[in-house]
Short mmCIF file of C-alpha atoms and ligand atoms in Angstrom, two decimals:
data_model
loop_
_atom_site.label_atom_id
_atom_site.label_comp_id
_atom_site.label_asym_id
_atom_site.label_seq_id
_atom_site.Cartn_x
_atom_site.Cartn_y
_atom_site.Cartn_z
CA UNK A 8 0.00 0.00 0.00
CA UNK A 9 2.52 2.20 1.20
CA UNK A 10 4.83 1.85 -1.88
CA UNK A 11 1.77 2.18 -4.07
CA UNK A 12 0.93 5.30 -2.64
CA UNK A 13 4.63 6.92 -2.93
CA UNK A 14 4.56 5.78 -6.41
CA UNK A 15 1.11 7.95 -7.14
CA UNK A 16 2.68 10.69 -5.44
CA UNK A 17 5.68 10.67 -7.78
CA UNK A 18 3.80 10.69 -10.59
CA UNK A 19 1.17 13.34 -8.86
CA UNK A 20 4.33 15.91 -9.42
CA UNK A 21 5.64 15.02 -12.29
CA UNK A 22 2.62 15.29 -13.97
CA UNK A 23 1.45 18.56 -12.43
CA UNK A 24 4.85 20.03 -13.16
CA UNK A 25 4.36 22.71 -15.87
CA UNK A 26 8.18 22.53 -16.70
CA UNK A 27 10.47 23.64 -13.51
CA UNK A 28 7.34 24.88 -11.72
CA UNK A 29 4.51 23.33 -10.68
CA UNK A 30 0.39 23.88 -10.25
CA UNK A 31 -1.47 22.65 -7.09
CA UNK A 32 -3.68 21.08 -8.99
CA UNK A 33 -4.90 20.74 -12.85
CA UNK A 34 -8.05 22.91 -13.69
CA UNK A 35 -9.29 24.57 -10.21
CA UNK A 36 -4.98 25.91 -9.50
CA UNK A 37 -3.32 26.02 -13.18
CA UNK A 38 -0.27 28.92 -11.89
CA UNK A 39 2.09 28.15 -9.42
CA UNK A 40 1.34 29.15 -6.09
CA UNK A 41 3.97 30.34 -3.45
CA UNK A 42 3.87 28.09 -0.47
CA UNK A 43 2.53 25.44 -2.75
CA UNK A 44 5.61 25.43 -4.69
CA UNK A 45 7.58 25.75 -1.31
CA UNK A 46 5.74 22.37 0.03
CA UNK A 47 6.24 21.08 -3.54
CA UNK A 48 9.92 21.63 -3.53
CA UNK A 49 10.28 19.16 -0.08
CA UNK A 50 8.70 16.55 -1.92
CA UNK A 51 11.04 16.53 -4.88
CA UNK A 52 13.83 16.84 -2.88
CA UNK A 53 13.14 13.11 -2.02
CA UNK A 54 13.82 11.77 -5.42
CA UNK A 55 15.48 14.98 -7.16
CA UNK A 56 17.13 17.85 -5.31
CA UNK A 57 18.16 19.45 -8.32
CA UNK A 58 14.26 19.56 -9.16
CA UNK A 59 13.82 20.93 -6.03
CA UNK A 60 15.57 23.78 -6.03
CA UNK A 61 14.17 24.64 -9.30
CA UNK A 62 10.69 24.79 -7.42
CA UNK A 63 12.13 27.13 -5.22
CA UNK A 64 14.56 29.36 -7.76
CA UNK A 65 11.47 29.76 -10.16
CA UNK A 66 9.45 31.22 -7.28
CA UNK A 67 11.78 33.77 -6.49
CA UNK A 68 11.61 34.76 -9.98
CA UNK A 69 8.29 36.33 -8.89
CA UNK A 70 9.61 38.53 -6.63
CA UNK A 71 8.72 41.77 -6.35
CA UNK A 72 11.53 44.91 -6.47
CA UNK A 73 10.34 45.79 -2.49
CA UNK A 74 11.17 42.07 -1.29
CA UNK A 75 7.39 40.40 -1.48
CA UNK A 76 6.97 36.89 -2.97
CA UNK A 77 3.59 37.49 -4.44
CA UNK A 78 0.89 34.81 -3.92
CA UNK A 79 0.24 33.61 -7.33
CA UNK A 80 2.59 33.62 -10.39
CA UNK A 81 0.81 33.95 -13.61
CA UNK A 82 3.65 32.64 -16.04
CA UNK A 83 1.06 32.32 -18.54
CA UNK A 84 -3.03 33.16 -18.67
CA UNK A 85 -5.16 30.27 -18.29
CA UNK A 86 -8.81 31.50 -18.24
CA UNK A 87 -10.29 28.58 -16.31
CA UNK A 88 -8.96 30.18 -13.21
CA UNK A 89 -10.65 33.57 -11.76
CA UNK A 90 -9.31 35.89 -10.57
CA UNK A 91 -6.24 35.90 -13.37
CA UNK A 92 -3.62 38.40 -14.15
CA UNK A 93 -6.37 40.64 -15.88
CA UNK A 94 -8.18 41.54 -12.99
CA UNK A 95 -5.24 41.94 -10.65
CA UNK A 96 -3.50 44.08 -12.87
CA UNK A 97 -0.20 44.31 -11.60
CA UNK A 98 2.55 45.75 -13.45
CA UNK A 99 4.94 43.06 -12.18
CA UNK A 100 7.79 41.98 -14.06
CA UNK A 101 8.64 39.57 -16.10
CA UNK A 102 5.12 37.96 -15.65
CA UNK A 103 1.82 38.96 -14.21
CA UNK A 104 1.34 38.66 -10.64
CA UNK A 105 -1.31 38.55 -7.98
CA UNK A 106 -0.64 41.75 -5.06
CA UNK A 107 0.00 40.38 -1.81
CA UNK A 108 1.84 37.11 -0.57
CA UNK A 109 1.53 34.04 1.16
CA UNK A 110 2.76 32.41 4.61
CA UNK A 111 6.31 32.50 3.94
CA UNK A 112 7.47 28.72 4.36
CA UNK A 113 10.16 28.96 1.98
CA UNK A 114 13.53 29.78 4.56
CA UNK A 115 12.54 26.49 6.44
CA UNK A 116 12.47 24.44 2.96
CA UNK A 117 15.53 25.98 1.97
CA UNK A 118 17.36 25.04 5.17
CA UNK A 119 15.95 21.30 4.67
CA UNK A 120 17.16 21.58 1.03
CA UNK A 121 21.03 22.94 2.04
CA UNK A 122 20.79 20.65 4.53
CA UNK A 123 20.63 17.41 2.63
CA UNK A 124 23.89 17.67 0.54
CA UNK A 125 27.06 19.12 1.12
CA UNK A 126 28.17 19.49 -2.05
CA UNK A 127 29.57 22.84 -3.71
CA UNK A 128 27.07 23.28 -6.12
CA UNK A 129 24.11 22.64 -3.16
CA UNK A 130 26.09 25.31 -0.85
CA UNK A 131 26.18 27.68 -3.91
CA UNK A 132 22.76 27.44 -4.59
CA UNK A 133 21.80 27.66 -0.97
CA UNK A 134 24.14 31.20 -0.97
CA UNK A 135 22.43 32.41 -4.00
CA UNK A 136 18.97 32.20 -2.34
CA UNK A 137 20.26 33.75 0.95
CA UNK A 138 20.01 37.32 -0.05
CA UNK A 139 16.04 37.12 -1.51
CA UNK A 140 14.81 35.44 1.51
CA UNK A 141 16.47 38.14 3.74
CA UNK A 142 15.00 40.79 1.62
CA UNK A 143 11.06 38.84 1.49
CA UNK A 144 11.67 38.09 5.27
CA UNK A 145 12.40 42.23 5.71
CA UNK A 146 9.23 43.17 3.57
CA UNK A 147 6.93 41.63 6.37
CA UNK A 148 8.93 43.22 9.00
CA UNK A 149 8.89 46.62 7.18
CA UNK A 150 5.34 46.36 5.71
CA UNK A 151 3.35 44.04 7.33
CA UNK A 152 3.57 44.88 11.30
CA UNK A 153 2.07 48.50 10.52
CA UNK A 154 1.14 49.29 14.18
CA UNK A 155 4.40 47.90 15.83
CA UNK A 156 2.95 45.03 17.54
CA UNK A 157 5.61 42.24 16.27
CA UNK A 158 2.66 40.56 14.64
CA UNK A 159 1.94 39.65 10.92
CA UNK A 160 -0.96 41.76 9.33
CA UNK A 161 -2.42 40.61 6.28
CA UNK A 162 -4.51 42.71 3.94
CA UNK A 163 -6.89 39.63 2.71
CA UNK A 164 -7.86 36.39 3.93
CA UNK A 165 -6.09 34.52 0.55
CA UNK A 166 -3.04 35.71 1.71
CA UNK A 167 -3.12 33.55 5.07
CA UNK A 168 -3.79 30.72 2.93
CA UNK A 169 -6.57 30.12 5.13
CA UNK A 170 -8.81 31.94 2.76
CA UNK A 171 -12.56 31.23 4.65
CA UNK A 172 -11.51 30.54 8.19
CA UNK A 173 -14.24 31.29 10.73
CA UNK A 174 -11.78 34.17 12.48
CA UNK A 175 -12.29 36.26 9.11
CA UNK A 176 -16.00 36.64 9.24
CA UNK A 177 -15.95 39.39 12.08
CA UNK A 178 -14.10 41.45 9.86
CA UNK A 179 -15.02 40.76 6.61
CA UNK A 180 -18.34 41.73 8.12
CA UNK A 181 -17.04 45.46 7.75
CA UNK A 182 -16.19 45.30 4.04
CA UNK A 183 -18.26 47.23 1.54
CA UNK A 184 -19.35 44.78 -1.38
CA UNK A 185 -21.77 47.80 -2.78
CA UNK A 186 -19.16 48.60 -5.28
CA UNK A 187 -17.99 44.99 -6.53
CA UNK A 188 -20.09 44.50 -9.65
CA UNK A 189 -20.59 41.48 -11.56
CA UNK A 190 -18.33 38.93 -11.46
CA UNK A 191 -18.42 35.26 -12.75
CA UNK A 192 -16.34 32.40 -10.36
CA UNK A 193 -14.88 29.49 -11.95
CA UNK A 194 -13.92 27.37 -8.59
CA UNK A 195 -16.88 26.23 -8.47
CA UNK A 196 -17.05 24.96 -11.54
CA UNK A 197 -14.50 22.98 -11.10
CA UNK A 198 -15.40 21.37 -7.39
CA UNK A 199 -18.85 21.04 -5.41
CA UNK A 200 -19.52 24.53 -4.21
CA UNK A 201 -20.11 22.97 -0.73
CA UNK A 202 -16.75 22.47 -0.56
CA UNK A 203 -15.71 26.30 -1.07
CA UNK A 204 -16.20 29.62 0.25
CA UNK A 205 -19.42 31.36 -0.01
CA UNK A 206 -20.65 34.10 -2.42
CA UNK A 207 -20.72 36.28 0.57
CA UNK A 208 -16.63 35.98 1.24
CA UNK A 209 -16.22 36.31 -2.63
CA UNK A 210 -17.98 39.54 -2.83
CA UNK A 211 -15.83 40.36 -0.15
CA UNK A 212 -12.78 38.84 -1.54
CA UNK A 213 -13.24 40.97 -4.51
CA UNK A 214 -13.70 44.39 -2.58
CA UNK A 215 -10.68 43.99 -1.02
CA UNK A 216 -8.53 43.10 -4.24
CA UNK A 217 -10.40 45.97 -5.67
CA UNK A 218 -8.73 48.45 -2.77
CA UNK A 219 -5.23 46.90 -3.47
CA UNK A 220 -5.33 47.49 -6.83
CA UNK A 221 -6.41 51.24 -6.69
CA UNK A 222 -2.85 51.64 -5.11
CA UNK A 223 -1.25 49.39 -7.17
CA UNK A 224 -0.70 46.81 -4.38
CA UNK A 225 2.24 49.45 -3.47
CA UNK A 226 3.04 47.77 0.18
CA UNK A 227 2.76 51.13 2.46
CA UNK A 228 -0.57 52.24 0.45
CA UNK A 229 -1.84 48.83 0.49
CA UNK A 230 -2.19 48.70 4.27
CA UNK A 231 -3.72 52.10 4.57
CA UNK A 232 -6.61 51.32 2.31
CA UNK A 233 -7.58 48.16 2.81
CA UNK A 234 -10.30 47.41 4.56
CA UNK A 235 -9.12 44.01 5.72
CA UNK A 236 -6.11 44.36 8.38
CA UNK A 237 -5.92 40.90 10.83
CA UNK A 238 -2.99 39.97 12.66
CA UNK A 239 -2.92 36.16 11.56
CA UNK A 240 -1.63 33.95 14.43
CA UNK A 241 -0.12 31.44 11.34
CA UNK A 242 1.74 33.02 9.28
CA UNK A 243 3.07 34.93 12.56
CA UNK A 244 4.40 31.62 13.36
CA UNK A 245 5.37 30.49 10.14
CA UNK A 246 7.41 33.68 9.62
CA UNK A 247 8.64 33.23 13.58
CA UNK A 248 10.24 29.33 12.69
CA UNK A 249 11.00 30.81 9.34
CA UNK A 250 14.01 33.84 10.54
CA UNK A 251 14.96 31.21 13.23
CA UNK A 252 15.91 28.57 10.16
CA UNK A 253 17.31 31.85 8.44
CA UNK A 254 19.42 32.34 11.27
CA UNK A 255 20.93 29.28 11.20
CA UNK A 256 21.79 29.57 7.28
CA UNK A 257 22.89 33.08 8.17
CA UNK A 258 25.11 31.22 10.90
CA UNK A 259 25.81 28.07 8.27
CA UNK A 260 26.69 30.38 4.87
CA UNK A 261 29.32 32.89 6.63
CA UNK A 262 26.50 35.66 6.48
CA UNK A 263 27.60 37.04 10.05
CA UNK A 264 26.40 40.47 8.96
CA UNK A 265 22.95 39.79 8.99
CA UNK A 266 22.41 38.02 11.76
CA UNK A 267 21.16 41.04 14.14
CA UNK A 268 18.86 41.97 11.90
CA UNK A 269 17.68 38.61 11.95
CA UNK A 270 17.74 38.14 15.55
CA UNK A 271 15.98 41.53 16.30
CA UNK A 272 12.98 39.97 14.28
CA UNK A 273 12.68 36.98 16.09
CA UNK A 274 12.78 38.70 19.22
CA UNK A 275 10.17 40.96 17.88
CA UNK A 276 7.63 38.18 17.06
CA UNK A 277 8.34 36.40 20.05
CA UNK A 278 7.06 39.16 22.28
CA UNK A 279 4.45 40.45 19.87
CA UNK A 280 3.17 36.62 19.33
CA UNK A 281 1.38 37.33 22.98
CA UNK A 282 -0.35 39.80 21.86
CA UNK A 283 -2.23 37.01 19.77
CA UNK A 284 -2.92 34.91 23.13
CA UNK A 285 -6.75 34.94 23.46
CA UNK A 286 -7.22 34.09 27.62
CA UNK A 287 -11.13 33.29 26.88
CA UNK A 288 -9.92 31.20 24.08
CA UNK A 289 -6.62 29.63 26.13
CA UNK A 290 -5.05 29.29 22.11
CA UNK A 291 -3.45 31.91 19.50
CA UNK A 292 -6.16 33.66 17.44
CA UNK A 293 -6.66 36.61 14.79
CA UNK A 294 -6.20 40.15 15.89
CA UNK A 295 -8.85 42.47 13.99
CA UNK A 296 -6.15 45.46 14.37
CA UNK A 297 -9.44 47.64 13.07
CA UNK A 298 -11.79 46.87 15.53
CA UNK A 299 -9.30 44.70 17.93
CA UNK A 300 -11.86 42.36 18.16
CA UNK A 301 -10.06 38.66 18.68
CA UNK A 302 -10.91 35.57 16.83
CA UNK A 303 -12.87 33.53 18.89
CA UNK A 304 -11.83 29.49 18.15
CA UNK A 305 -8.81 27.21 18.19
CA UNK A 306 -7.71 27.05 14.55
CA UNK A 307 -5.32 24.79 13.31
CA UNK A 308 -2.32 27.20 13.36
CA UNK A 309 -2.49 27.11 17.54
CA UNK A 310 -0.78 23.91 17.17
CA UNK A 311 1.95 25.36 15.30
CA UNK A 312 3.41 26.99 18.35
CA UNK A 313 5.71 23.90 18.69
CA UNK A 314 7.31 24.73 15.23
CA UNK A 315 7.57 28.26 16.06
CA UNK A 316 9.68 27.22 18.71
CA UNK A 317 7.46 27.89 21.34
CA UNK A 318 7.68 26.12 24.71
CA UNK A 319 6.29 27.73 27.38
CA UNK A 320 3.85 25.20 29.65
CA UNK A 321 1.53 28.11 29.90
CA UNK A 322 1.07 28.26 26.12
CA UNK A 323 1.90 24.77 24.82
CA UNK A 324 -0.48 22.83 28.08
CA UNK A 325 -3.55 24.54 27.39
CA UNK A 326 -2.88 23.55 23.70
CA UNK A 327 -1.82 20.19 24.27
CA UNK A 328 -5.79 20.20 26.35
CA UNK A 329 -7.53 21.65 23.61
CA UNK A 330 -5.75 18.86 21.12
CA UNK A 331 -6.67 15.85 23.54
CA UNK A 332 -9.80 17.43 23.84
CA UNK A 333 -10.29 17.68 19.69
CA UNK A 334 -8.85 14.16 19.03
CA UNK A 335 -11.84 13.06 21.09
CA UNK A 336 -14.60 15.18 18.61
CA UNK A 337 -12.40 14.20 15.23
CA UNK A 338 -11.90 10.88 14.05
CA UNK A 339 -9.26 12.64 12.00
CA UNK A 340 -6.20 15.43 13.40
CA UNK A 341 -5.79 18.13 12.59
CA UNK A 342 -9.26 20.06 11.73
CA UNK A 343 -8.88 23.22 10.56
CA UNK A 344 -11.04 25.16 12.93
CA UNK A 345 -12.37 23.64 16.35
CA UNK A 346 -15.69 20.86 16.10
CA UNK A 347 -16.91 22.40 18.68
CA UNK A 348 -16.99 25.82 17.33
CA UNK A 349 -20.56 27.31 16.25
CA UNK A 350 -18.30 28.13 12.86
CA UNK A 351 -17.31 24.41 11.73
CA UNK A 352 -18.02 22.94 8.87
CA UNK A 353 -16.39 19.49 7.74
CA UNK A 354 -16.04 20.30 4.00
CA UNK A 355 -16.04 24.11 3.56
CA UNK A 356 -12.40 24.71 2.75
CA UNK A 357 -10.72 26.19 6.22
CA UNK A 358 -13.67 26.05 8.43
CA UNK A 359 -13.01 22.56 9.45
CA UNK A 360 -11.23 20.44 6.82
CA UNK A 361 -7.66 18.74 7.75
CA UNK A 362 -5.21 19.95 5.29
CA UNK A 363 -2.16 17.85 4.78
CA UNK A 364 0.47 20.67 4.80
CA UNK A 365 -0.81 21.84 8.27
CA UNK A 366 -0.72 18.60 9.96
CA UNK A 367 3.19 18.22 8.25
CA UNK A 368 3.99 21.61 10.31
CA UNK A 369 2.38 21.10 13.34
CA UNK A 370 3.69 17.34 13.68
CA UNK A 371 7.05 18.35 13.22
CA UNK A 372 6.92 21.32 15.74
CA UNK A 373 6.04 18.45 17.69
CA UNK A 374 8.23 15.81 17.41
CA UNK A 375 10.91 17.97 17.48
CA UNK A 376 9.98 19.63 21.27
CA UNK A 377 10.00 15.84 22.25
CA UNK A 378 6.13 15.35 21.62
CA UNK A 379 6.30 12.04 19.89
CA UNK A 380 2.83 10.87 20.67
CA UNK A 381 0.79 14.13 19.54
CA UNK A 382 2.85 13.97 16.67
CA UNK A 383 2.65 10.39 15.69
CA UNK A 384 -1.12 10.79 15.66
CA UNK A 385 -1.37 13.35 13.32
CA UNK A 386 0.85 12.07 10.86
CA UNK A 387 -0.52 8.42 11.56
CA UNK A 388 -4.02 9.98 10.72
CA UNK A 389 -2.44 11.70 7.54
CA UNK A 390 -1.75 8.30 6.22
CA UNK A 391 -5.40 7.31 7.24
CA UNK A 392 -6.91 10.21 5.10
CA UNK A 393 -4.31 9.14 2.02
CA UNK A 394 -5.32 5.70 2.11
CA UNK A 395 -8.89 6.13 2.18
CA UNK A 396 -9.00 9.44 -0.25
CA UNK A 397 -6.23 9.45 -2.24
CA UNK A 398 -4.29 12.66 -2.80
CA UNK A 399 -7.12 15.08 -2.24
CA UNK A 400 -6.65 18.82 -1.94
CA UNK A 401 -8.17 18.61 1.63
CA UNK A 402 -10.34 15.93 4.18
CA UNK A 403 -13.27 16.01 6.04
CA UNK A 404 -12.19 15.22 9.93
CA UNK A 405 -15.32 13.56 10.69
CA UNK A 406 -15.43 10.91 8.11
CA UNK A 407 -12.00 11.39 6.10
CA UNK A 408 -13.84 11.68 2.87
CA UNK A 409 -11.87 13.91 0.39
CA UNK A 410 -12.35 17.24 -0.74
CA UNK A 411 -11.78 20.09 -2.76
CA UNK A 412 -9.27 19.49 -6.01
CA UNK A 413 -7.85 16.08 -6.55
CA UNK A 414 -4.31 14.47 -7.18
CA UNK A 415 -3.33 17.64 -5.24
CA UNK A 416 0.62 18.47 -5.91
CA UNK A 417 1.08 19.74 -1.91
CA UNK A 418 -0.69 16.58 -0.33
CA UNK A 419 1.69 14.08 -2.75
CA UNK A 420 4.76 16.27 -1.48
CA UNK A 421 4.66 16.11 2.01
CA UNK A 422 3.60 12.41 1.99
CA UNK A 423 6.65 11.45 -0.08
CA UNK A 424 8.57 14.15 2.22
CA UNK A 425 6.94 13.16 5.52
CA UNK A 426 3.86 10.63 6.27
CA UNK A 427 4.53 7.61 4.26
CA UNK A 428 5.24 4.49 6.27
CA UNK A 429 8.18 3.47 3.79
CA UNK A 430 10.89 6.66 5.10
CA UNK A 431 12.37 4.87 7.49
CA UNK A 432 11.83 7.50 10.34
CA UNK A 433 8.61 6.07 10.14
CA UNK A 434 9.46 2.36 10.05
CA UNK A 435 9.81 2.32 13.97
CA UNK A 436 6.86 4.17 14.67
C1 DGY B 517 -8.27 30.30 -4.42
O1 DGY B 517 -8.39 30.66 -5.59
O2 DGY B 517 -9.16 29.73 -3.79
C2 DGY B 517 -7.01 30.49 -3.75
O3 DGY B 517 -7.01 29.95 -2.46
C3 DGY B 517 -6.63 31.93 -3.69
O4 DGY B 517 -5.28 31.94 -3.41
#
């Protein structure tokens, strides 16, 4: 079964790669995505490092003059996908962009990829990457904590990657659809539209692309009018494990120099990370930094305090309660958003789903703070999902059916990369 399954996988990427860069999925995602690719790249570093690094280069060719690794490349125009380069309308170079980014997993990938060779032209590569992760990594430092608070704004919900999550609805509540107009959607065309977000968020979606574009997504402008501003808990975290692995390149790759600046962010996000800590809530939520109103559920990104590097008992026991407590409601880890919560729902996209890339963070957070059991269940009930879905784009926790796009590019990756019985980290277990 096992080798069955890493075979599919295999063949999952190479046939989604579009020629040194590769789609999440064919039809609903035909343009590479940023931490898609990033995920992506792990998995092909399993059976082709060189191909991995071209995940990762080809990315980077995306980026922006101001440091940011926009959220969607459009190499070429596919119209099955909506919104495409048209309606962003960014003047990026040398291909179409979307305007705003995506959790920024990439530093951690690239440490995994320097880390598996030694040789010259792996180091070299490594080096050459160095300088545009420093620069993204000081974009969300310079742009992206406008009020100070060593926290991660984002200006719309796709760029959290957690595009419908229940925390969002408070304040997408404020946005103004009245001036939207008529648009036509194609996801859902291309999957059950009980599986995606609603009309509603759309509308909402749109507004808010709408504001970044009046300012042409420029990254000061962009944060004044939008009317979406969240502190988001995960990518906070992502981007806190992401300068630490940074660091250690920095340390690794003779790049002394830049190690302050480094260190001053991490020490930034640590402390502002807090300011995320809901005490109703005893987990990490969203941060309305419009309102201040706080999200009100444990989301899946809570459990990626481990793999921020997190370990203070008073943060990581009340998680470590509120997992027990949600392995008992889900016959699958990890849900997306709480069971319990009024806001669940086992199919919708990020309102309740288990998405394979999350559990692959959160797990190894785990297991590498010495929390072998939590982290042996979720990627024990990874391989569950796998074997009874196949390669889906997400699965419901409550009866592990798949959902969303299929023979999904990031699912294949961090099975090959990760779950699979057959790596032989996992033949113990
Ligand atoms: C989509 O199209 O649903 C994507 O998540 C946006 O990035």
């Amino acid at each position: 079964m096992g080798a069955d399954l890493d075979a599919l996988a295999h063949s999952i990427l190479n046939e989604n790669d579009l020629g040194g860069y590769t789609i999440p999925t064919k039809g609903l995602y035909p343009y590479q995505w940023n931490w898609d690719s990033v995920f992506v790249a792990i998995g092909f570093a399993t059976f082709d490092l060189n191909r991995a690094w071209q995940e990762i280069e080809n990315l980077f060719e995306g980026q922006w003059d101001d440091g940011m690794v926009p959220h969607i490349l459009f190499r070429k125009n596919d119209p099955s996908y909506f919104p495409g380069p048209g309606v962003w309308g960014t003047k990026a170079e040398p291909f179409p962009t979307s305007g705003h980014s995506q959790p920024p997993v990439a530093a951690t990938a690239v440490r995994d990829l320097f880390e598996l060779s030694s040789d010259p032209g792996n180091v070299d590569r490594t080096k050459a990457i160095f300088p545009k992760l420093m620069a993204w990594h000081r974009w969300w430092a310079d742009y992206r904590d406008p009020k100070g608070h060593g926290t991660v704004a984002i200006v719309h919900p796709w760029e959290s990657g957690r595009d419908n999550l229940p925390d969002w609805d408070e304040p997408l509540s404020k946005v103004d659809t009245s001036g939207v107009g008529e648009y036509t959607r194609k996801d859902t065309s291309h999957v059950d539209p009980d599986m995606r977000p609603l009309k509603d968020d759309y509308d909402r979606y749109m507004s808010i692309l709408q504001a970044g574009n009046s300012v042409g997504w420029e990254a000061r402008k962009t944060v004044e009018v939008t009317p979406f501003l969240v502190a988001d808990p995960g990518i906070t975290m992502i981007l806190l494990r992401a300068n630490r692995d940074l660091l250690a390149l920095a340390d690794k790759l003779g790049f002394a120099s830049d190690k302050p600046e480094i260190e001053g962010w991490i020490a930034k996000l640590e402390k502002g990370l807090e300011t995320l800590w809901n005490p109703d809530v005893q987990a990490f939520v969203t941060r309305n930094l419009k309102t201040d109103v706080m999200g009100s559920g444990v989301s899946s990104a809570s459990f990626l305090a481990a793999y921020a590097g997190i370990s203070d008992p008073k943060v990581i026991d009340p998680l470590n309660a509120h997992f027990d407590r949600i392995a008992t409601k889900a016959e699958y880890m990890l849900p997306s958003y709480d069971p319990e919560h009024a806001g669940f729902e086992h199919k919708r996209y990020w309102r309740g789903p288990v998405w394979a890339v999350v559990n692959y963070m959160a797990a190894r957070g785990m297991r590498e703070a010495g929390d072998i059991l939590r982290s042996e269940k979720i990627r024990k009930d990874t391989v569950r999902l796998v074997e009874k879905s196949g390669f889906a784009e997400y699965f419901s926790p409550v009866d592990g059916s798949g959902a969303g796009g299929s023979s999904f590019s990031w699912t294949a990756a961090v099975w090959l990369a990760w779950a699979t019985p057959s790596l032989s980290a996992n033949k113990a277990a």
